[in-house]
Coordinates of C-alpha atoms in Angstrom, one line a residue:
X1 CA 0.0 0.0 0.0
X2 CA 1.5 3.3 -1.5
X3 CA 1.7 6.2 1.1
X4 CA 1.9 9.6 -1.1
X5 CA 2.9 13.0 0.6
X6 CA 2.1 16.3 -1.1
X7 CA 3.1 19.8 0.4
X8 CA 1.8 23.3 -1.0
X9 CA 2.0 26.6 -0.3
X10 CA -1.0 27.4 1.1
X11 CA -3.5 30.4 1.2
X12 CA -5.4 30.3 4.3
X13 CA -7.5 33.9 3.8
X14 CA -8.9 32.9 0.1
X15 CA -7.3 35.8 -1.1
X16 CA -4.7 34.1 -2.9
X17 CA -1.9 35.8 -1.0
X18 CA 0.4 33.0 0.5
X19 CA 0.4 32.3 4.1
X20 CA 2.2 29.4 5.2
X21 CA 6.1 29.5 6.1
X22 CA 8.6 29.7 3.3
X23 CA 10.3 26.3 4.8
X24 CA 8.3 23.0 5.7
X25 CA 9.4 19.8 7.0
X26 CA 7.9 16.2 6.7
X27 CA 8.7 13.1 9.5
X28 CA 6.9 9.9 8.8
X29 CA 6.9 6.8 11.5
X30 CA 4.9 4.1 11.6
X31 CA 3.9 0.8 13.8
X32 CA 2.7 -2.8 12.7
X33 CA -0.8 -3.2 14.2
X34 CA -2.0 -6.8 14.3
X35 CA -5.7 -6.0 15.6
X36 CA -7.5 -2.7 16.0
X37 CA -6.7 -0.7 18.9
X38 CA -9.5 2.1 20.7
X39 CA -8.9 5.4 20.0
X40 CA -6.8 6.5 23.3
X41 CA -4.6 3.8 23.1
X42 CA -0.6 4.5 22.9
X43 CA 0.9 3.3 20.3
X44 CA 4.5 3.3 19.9
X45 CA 6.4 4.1 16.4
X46 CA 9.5 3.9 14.8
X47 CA 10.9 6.2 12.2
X48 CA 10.1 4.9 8.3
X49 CA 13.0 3.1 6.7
X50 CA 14.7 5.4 4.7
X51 CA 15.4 2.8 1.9
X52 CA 11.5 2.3 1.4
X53 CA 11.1 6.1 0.6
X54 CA 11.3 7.0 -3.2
X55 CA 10.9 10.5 -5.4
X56 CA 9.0 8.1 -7.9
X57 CA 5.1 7.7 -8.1
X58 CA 3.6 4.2 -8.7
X59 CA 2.4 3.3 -11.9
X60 CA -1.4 2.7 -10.5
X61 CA -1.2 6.1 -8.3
X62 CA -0.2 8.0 -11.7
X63 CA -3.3 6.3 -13.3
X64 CA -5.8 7.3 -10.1
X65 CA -4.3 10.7 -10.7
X66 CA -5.0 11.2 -14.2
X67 CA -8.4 10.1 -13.6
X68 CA -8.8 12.5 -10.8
X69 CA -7.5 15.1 -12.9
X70 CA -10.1 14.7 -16.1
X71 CA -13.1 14.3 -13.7
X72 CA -11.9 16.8 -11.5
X73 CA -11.5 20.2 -14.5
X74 CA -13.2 22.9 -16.0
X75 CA -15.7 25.2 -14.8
X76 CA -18.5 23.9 -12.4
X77 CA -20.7 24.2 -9.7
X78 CA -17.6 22.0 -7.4
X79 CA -19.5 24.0 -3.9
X80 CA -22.7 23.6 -2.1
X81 CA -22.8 27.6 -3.3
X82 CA -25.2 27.8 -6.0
X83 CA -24.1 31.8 -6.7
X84 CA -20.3 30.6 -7.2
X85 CA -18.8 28.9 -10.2
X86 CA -15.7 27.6 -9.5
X87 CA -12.8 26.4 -12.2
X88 CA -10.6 23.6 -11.5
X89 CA -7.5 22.8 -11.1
X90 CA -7.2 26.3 -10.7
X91 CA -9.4 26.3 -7.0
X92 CA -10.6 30.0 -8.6
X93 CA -14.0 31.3 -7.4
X94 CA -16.2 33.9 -9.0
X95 CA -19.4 34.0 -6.9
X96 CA -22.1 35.9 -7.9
X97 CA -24.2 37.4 -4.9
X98 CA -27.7 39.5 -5.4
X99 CA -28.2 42.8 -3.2
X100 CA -30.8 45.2 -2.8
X101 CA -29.8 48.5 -3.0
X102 CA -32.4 50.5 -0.8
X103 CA -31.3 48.2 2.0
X104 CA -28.2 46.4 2.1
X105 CA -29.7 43.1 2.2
X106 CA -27.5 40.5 0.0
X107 CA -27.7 36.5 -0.7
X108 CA -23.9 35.8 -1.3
X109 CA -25.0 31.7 -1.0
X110 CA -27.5 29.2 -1.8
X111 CA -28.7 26.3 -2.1
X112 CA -31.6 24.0 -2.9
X113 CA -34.3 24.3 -0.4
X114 CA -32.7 27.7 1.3
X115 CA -34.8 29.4 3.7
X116 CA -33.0 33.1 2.4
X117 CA -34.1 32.3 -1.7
X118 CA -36.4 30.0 -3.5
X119 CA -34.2 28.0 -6.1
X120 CA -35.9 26.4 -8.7
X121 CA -33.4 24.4 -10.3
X122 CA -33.2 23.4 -14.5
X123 CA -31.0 21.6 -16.3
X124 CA -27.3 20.3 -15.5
X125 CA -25.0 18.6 -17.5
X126 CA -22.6 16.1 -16.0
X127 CA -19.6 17.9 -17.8
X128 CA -20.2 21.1 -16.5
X129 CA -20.8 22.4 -20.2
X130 CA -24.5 23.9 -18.9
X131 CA -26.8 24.4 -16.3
X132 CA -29.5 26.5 -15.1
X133 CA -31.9 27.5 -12.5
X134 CA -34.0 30.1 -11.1
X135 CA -33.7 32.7 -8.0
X136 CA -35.8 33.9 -6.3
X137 CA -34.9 36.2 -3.4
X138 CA -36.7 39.4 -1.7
X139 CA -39.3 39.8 -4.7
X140 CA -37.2 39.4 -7.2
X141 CA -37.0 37.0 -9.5
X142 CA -33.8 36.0 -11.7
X143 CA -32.9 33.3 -14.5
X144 CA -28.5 32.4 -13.7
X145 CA -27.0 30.2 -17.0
X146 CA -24.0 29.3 -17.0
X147 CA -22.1 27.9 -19.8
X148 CA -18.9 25.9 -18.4
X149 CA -17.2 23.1 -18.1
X150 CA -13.3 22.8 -20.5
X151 CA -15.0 25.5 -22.8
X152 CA -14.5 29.1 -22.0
X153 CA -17.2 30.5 -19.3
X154 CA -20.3 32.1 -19.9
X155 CA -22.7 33.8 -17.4
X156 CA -26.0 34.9 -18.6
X157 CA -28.3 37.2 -15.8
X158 CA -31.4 37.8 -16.7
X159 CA -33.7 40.0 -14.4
X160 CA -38.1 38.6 -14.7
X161 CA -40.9 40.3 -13.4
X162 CA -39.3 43.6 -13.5
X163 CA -41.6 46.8 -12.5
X164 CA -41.3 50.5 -12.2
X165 CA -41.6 49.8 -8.5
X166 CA -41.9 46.7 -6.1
X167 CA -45.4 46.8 -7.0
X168 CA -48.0 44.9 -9.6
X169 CA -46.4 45.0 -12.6
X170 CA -46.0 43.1 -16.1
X171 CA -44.6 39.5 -16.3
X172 CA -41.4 40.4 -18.1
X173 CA -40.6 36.3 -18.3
X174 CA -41.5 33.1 -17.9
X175 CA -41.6 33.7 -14.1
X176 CA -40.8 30.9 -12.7
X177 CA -38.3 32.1 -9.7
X178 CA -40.5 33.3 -6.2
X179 CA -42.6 36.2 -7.9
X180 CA -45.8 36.6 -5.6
X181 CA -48.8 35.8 -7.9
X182 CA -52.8 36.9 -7.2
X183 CA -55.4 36.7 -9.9
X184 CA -53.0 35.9 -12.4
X185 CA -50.7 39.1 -11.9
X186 CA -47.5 39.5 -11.0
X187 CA -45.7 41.6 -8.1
X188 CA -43.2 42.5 -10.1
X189 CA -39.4 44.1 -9.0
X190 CA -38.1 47.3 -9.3
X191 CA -34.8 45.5 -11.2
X192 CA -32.9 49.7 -10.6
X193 CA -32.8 48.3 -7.2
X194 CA -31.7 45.2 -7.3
X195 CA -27.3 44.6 -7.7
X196 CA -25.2 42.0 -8.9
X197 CA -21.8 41.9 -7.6
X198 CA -19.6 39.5 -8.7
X199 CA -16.6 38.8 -6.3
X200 CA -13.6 36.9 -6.4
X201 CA -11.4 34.5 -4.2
X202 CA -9.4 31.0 -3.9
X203 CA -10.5 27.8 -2.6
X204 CA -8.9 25.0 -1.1
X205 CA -6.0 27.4 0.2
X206 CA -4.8 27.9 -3.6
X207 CA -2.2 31.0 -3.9
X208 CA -2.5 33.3 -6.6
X209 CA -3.4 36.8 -7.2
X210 CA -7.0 38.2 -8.4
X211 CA -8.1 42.0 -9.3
X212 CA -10.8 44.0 -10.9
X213 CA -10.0 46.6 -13.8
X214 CA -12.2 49.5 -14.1
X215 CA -14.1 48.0 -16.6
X216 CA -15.3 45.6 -14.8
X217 CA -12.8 42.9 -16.3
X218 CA -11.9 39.9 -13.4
X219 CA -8.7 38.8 -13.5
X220 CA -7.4 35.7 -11.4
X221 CA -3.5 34.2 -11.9
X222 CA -3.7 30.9 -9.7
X223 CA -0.2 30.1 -8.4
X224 CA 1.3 27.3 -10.8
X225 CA -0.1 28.5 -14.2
X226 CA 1.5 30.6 -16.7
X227 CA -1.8 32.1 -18.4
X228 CA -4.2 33.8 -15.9
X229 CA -8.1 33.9 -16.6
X230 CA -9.8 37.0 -17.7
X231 CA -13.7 37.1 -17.1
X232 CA -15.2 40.4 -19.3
X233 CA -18.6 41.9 -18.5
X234 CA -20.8 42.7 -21.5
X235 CA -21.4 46.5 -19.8
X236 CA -18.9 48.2 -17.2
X237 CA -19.7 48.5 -13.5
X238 CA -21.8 51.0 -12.0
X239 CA -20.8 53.3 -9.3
X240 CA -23.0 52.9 -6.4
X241 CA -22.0 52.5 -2.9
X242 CA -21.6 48.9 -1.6
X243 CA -23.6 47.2 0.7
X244 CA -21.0 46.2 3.4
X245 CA -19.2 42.9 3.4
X246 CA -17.7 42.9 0.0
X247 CA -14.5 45.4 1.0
X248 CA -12.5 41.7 1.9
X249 CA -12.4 40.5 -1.9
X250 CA -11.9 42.0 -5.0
X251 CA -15.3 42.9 -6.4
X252 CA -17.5 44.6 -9.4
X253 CA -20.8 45.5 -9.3
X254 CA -23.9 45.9 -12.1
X255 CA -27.2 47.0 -11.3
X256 CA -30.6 45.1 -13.6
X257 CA -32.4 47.8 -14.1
X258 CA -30.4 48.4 -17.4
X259 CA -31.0 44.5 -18.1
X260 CA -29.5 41.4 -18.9
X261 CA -25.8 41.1 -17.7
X262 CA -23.2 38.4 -19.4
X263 CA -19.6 37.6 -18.3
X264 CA -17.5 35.5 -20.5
X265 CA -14.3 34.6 -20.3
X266 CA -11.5 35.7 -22.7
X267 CA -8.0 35.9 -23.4
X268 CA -6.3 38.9 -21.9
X269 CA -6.6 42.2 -24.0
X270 CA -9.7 40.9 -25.9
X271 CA -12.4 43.2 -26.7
X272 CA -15.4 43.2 -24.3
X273 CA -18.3 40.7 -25.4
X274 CA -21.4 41.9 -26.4
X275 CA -25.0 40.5 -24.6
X276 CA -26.4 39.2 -27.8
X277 CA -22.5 36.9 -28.0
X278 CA -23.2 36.1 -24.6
X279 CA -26.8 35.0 -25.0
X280 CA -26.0 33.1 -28.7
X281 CA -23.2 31.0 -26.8
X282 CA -25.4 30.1 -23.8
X283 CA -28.5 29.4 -25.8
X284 CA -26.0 27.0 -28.1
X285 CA -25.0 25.3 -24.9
X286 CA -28.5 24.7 -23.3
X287 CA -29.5 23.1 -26.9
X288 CA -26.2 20.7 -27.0
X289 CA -27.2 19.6 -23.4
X290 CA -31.0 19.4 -24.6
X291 CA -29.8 16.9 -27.6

């Protein structure tokens, strides 16, 4: 039986910014046990032979690995978060959270069956390549796709239900999020109030570094690759003042009243996508999925 160490540098803050010692050390003993022992019981250990110790991985341990890596890859919903979309190897997070600008109040997680949202969930393929669902949260009512998986990210946020103000207004969608109905209308959102803020951070104690351009642009550059990942907005930012909570990680923020908002990921310099790209590529994924 193969015994495997690993050591990393570590990020313990999820910002990316290294924080264990520069210098680590490994010692390895062990003891024969002929039957099991309770949990309190001493034990006594000798160091590992020194001879048995080897820089070179077995040949089944390289095959688990390559396994791990193919299943374990691309861009996917690898947390019980439903707002974040993480990419792996890389451990990169982009979570999207909702706020409401008149009070503060944000959902920066969720989950199926949350008592802060209503989530009615769609499709979701195996590969990560698409998935959908519906949010509901504090009257408002949004469709999240996501186009993923080992193809370039897409993030399509479309606002339903929208209204002048938090009052009855006209079904903008298929309104199938947590819209209050009566009588067949529908209390509809005042979408100018309602924020998107997209934030960014490391998982799993991954280094790296991670920033926000005044364009809105995300930029992560996960310790241990030589390209970083660019995420583009399909309109800059807005300037609004931030609900607290968000000062930690870097951050951008849209509010829906102007709309749809798409991200996509592109190579670094590229122009900015438009919403109708955004919207073709999504549509093109949920119809391979569909097939």
């Amino acid at each position: 039986l193969p015994f495997v160490a690993h050591i990393y540098a570590a990020s313990a803050n999820s910002t990316g910014q290294i924080t264990s010692a520069r210098e680590s050390s490994v010692c390895i003993s062990w003891a024969q046990l002929l039957e099991p022992l309770r949990a309190t019981a001493a034990v006594a250990t000798s160091p590992f032979p020194a001879g048995r110790l080897s820089s070179e991985t077995p040949a089944l341990e390289q095959r688990r690995r390559e396994l791990q890596r193919r299943a374990a890859s691309g861009w996917g919903a690898w947390t019980n978060n439903m707002l974040s979309i993480v990419r792996l190897p890389h451990s990169v997070a982009l979570t999207t959270s909702v706020c409401l600008l008149s009070t503060g109040r944000c959902l920066r997680s969720t989950r199926v069956e949350d008592t802060a949202s209503t989530v009615r969930v769609g499709p979701y393929a195996v590969d990560g390549s698409y998935w959908h669902f519906y949010l509901g949260f504090a009257g408002a009512n949004l469709s999240i796709s996501v186009a993923g998986g080992n193809k370039p990210l897409r993030v399509l946020l479309e606002p339903l239900d929208c209204a002048a103000t938090p009052s009855l207004g006209k079904a903008a969608g298929a309104g199938e999020g947590a819209s209050a109905r009566s009588g067949g209308a529908v209390w509809g959102c005042n979408c100018s109030d309602l924020l998107v803020v997209a934030s960014l951070r490391y998982m799993w104690q991954r280094a790296g570094t991670a920033s926000v351009g005044a364009n809105g642009s995300l930029y992560f550059h996960p310790a241990g690759f030589p390209e970083p990942i660019t995420v583009l907005p399909t309109r800059p930012p807005a300037s609004v003042r931030m609900p607290p909570g968000f000062m930690r990680q870097p951050h951008a923020a849209w509010t829906l009243g102007e709309g749809p908002l798409g991200l996509e990921e592109m190579p670094a310099g590229h122009a900015a996508p438009t919403l109708e790209e955004v919207q073709e590529q999504v549509a093109a994924a949920a119809a391979a999925e569909a097939a």
